[in-house]
mmCIF file of N, CA and C in Angstrom:
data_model
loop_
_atom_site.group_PDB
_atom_site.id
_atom_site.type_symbol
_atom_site.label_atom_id
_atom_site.label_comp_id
_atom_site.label_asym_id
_atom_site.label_seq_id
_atom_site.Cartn_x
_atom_site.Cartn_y
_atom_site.Cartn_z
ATOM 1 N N UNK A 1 29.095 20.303 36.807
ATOM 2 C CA UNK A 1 28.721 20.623 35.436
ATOM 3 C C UNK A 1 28.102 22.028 35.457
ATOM 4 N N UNK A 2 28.678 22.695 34.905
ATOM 5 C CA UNK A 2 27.952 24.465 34.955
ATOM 6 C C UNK A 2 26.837 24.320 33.871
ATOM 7 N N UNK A 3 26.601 25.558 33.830
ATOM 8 C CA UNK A 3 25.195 26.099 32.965
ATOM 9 C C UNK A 3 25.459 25.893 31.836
ATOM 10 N N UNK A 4 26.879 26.046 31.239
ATOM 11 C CA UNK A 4 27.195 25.853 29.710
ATOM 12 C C UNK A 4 27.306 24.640 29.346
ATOM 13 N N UNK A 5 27.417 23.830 29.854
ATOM 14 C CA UNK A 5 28.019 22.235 29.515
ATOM 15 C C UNK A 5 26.493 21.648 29.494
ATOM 16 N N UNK A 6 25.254 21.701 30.348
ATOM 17 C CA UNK A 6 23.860 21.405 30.259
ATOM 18 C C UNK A 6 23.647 21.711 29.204
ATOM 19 N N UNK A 7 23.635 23.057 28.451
ATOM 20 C CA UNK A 7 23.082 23.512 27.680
ATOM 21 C C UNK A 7 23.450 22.719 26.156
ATOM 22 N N UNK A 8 24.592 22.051 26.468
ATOM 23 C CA UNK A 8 25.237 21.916 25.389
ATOM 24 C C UNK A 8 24.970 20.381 24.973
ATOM 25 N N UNK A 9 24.922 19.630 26.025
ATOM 26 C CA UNK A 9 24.526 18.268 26.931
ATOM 27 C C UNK A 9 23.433 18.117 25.787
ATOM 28 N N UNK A 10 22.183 18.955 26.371
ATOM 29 C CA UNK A 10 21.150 19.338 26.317
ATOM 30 C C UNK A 10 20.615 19.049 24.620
ATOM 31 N N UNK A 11 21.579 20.654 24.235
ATOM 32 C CA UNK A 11 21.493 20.416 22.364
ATOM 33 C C UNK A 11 21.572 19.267 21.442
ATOM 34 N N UNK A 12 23.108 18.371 22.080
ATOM 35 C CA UNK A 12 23.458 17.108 21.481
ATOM 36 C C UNK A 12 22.213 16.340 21.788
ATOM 37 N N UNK A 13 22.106 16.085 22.809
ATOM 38 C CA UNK A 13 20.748 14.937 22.751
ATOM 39 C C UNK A 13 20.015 15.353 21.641
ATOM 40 N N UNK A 14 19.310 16.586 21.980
ATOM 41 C CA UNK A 14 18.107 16.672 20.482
ATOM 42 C C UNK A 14 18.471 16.500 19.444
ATOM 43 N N UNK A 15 19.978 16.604 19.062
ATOM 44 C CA UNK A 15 20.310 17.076 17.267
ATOM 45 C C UNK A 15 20.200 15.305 17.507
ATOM 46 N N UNK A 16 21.206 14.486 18.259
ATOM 47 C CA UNK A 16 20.883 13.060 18.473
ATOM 48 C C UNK A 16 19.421 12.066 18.157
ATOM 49 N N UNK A 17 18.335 13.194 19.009
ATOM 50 C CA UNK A 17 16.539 12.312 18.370
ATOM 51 C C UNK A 17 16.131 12.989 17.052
ATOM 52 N N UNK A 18 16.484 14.204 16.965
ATOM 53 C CA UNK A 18 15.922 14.621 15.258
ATOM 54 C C UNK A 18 16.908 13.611 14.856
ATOM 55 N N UNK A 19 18.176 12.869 14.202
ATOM 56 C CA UNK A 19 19.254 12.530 13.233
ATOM 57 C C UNK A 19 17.704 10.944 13.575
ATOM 58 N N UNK A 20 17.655 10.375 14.422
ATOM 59 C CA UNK A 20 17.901 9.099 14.987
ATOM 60 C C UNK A 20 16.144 8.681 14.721
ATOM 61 N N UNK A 21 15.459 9.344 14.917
ATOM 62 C CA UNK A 21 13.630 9.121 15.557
ATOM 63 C C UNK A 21 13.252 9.139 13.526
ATOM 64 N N UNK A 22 13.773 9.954 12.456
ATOM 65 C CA UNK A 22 13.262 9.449 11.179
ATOM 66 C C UNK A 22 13.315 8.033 10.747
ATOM 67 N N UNK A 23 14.752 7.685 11.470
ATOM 68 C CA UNK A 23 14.846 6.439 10.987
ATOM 69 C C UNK A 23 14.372 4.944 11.709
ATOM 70 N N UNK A 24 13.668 4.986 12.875
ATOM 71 C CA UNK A 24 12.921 4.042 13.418
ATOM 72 C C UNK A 24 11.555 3.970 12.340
ATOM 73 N N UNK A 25 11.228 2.853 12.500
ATOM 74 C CA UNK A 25 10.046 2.324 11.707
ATOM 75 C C UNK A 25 8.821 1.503 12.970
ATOM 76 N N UNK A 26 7.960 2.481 13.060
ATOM 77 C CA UNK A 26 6.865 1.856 14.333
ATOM 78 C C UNK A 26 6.390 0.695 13.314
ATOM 79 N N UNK A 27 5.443 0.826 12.089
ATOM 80 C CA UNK A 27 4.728 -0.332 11.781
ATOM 81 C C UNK A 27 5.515 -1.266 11.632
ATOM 82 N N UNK A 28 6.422 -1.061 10.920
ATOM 83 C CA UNK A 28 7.250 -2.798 10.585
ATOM 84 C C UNK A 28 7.162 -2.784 8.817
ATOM 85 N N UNK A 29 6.173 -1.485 8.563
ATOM 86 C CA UNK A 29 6.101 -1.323 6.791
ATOM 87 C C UNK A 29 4.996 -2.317 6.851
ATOM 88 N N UNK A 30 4.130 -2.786 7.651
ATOM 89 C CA UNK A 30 2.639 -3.577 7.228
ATOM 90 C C UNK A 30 2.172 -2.356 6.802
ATOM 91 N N UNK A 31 1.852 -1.319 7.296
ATOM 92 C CA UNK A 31 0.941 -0.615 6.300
ATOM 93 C C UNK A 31 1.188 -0.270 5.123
ATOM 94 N N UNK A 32 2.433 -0.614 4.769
ATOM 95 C CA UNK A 32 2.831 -0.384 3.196
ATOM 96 C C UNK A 32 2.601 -1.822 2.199
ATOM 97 N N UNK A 33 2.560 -2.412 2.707
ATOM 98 C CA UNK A 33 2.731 -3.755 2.588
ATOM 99 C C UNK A 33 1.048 -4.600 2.082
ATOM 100 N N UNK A 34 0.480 -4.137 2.779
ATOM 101 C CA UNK A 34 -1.124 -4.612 2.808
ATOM 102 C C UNK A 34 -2.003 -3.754 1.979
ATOM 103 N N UNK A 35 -2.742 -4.042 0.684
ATOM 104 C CA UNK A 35 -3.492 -2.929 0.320
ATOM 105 C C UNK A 35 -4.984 -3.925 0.007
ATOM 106 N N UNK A 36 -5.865 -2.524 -0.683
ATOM 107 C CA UNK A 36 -6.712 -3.586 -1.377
ATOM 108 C C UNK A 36 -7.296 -2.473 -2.521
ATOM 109 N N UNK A 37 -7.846 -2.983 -3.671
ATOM 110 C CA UNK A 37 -8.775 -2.317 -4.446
ATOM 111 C C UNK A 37 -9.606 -3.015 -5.136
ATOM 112 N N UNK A 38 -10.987 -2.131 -5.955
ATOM 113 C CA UNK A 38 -11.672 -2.872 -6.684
ATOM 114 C C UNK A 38 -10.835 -2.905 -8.067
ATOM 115 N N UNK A 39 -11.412 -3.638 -9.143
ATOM 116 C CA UNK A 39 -10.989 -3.939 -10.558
ATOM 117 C C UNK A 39 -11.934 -4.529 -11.332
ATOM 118 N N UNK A 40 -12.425 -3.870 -12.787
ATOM 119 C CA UNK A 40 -13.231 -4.966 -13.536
ATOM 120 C C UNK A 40 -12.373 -5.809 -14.131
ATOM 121 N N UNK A 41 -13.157 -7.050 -14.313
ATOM 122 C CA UNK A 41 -11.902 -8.204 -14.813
ATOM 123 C C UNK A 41 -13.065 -8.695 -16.520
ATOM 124 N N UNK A 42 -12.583 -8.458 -16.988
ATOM 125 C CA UNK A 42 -13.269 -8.941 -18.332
ATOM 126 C C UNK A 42 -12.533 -10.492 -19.654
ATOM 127 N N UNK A 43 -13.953 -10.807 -19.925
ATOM 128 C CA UNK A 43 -13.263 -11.914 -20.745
ATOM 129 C C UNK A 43 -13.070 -11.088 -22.221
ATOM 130 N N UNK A 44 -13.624 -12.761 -22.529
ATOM 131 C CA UNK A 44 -12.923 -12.316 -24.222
ATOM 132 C C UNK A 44 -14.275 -12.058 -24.863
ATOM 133 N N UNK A 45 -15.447 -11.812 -24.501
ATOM 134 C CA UNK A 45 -16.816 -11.435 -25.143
ATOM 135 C C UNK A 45 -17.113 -10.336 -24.527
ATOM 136 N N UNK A 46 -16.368 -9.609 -23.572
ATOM 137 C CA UNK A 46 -16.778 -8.249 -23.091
ATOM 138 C C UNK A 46 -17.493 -8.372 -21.747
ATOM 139 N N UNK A 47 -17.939 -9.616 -21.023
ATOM 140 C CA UNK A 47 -18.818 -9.822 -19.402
ATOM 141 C C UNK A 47 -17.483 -9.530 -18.526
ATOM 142 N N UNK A 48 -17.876 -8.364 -18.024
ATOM 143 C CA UNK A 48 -17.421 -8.101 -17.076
ATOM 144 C C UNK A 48 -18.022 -8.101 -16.045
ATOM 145 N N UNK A 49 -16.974 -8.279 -15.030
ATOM 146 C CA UNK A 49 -17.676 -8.282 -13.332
ATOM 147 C C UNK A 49 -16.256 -7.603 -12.445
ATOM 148 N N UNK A 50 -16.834 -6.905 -11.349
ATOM 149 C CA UNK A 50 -16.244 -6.030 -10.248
ATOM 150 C C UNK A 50 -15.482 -7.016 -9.304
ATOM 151 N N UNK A 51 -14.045 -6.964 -9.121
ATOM 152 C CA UNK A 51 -13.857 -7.648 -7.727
ATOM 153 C C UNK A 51 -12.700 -7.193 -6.964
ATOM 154 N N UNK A 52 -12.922 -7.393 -5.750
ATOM 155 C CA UNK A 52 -12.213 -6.971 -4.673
ATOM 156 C C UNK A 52 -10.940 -7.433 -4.456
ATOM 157 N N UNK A 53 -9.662 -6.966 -4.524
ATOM 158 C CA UNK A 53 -8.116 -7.579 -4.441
ATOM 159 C C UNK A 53 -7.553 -7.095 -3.492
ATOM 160 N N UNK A 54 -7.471 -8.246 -2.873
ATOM 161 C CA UNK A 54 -6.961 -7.722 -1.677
ATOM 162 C C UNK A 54 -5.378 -8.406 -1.744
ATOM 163 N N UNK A 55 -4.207 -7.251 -1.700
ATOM 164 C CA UNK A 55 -3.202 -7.785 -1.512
ATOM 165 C C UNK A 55 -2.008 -7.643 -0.295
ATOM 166 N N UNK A 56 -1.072 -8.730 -0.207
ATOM 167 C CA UNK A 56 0.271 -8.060 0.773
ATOM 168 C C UNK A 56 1.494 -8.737 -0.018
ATOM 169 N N UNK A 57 2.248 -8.030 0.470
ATOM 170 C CA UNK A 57 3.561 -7.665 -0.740
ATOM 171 C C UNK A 57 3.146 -7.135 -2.315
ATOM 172 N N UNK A 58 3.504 -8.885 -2.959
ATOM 173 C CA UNK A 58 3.084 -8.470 -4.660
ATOM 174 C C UNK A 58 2.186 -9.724 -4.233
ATOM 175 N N UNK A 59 1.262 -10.310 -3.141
ATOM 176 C CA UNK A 59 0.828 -11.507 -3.371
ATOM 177 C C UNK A 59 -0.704 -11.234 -3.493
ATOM 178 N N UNK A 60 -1.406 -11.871 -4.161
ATOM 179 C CA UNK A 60 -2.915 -11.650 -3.672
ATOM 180 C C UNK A 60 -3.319 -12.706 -2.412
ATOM 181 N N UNK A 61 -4.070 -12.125 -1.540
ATOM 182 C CA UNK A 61 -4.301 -12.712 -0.553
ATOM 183 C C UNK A 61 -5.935 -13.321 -0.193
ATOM 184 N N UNK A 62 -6.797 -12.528 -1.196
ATOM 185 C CA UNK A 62 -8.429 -12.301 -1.376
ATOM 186 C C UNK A 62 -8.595 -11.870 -2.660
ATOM 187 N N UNK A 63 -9.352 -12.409 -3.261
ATOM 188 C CA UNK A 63 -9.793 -12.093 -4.713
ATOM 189 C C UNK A 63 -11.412 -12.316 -5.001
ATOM 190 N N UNK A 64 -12.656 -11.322 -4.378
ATOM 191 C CA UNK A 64 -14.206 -11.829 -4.267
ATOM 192 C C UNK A 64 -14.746 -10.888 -4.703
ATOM 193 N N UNK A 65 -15.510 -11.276 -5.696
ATOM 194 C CA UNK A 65 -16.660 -10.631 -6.496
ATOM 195 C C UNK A 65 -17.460 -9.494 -5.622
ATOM 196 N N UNK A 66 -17.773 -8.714 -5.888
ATOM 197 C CA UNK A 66 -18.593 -7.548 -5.421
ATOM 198 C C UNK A 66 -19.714 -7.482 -5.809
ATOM 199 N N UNK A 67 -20.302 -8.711 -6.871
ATOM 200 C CA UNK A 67 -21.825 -8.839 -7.575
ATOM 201 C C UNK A 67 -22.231 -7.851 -8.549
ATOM 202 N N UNK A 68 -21.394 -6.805 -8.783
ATOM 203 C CA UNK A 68 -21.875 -5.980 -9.754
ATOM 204 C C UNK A 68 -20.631 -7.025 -11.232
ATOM 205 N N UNK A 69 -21.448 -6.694 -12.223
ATOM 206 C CA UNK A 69 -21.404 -7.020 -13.389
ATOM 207 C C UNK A 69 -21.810 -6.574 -14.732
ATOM 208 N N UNK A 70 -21.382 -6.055 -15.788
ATOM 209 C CA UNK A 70 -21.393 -5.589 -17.107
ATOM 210 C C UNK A 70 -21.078 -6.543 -17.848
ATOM 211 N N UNK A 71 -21.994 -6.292 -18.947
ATOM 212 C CA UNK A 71 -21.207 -6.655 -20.289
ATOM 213 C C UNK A 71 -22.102 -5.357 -21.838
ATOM 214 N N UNK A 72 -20.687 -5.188 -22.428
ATOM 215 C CA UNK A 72 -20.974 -4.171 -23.171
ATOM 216 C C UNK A 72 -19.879 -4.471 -24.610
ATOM 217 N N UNK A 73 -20.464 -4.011 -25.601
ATOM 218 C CA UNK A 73 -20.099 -3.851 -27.274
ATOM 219 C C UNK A 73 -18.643 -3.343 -27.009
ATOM 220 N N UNK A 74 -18.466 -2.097 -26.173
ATOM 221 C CA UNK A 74 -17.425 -1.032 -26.706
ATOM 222 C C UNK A 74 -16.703 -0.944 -25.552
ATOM 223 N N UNK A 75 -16.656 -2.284 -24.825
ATOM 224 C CA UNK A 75 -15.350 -2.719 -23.617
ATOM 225 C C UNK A 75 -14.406 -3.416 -24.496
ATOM 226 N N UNK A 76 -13.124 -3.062 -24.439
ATOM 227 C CA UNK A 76 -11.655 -3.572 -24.849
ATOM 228 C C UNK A 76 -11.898 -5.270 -24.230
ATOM 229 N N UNK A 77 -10.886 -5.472 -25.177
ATOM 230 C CA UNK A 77 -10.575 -7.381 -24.782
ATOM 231 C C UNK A 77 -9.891 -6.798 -23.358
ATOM 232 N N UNK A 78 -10.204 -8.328 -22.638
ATOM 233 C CA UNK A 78 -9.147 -8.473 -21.588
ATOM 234 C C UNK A 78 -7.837 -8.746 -21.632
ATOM 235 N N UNK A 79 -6.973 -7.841 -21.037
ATOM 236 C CA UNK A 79 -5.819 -8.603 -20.919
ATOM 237 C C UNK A 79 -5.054 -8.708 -19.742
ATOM 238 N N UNK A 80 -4.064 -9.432 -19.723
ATOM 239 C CA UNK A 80 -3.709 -10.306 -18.703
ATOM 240 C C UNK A 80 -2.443 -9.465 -18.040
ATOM 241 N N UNK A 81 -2.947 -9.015 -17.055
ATOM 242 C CA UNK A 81 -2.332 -7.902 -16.115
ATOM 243 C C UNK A 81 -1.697 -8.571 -14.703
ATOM 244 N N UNK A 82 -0.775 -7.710 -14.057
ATOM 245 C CA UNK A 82 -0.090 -8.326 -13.131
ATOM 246 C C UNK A 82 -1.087 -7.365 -12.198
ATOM 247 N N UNK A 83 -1.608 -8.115 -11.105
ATOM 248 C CA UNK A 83 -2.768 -7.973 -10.479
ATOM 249 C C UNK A 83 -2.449 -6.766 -9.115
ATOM 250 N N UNK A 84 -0.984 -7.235 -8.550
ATOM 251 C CA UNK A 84 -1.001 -6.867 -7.760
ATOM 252 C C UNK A 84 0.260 -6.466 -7.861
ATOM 253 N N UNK A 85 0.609 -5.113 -8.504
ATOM 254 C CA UNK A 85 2.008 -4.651 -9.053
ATOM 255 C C UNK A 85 3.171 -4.248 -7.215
#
């Protein structure tokens, strides 16, 4: 194999791991998959309270109060939201 045919050897492999190495997936997409945030959740008199949603996929997996709590005149009604879009 001469100097030119290595070189060339050589190139294909790399153009081969740049085409090939975007499309492996190390996590498995759990980190896309798993989230969490806070949210106030309010009734129909305005008491609101803070809680923690923890989800994976579209599922909730944890749903716990954070102990903080409001209630106020000039909070909107609650409405009934898809929690974990």
């Amino acid at each position: 194999m001469n100097k030119l045919e290595k070189i060339l050897l050589i190139l294909i492999i790399i153009l081969a791991l740049i085409w090939i190495f975007p499309k492996l997936n190390f996590t498995g997409k759990a980190v896309l998959n798993k989230y969490a945030y806070t949210k106030a959740i309010c009734n129909e008199t305005n008491y609101c309270e803070d809680y923690y949603i923890e989800c994976e996929d579209k599922n909730i997996v944890g749903f716990t109060t954070t102990g903080f709590a409001i209630q106020s005149k000039d909070l909107p009604e609650n409405q009934k939201e898809n929690l974990c879009k």
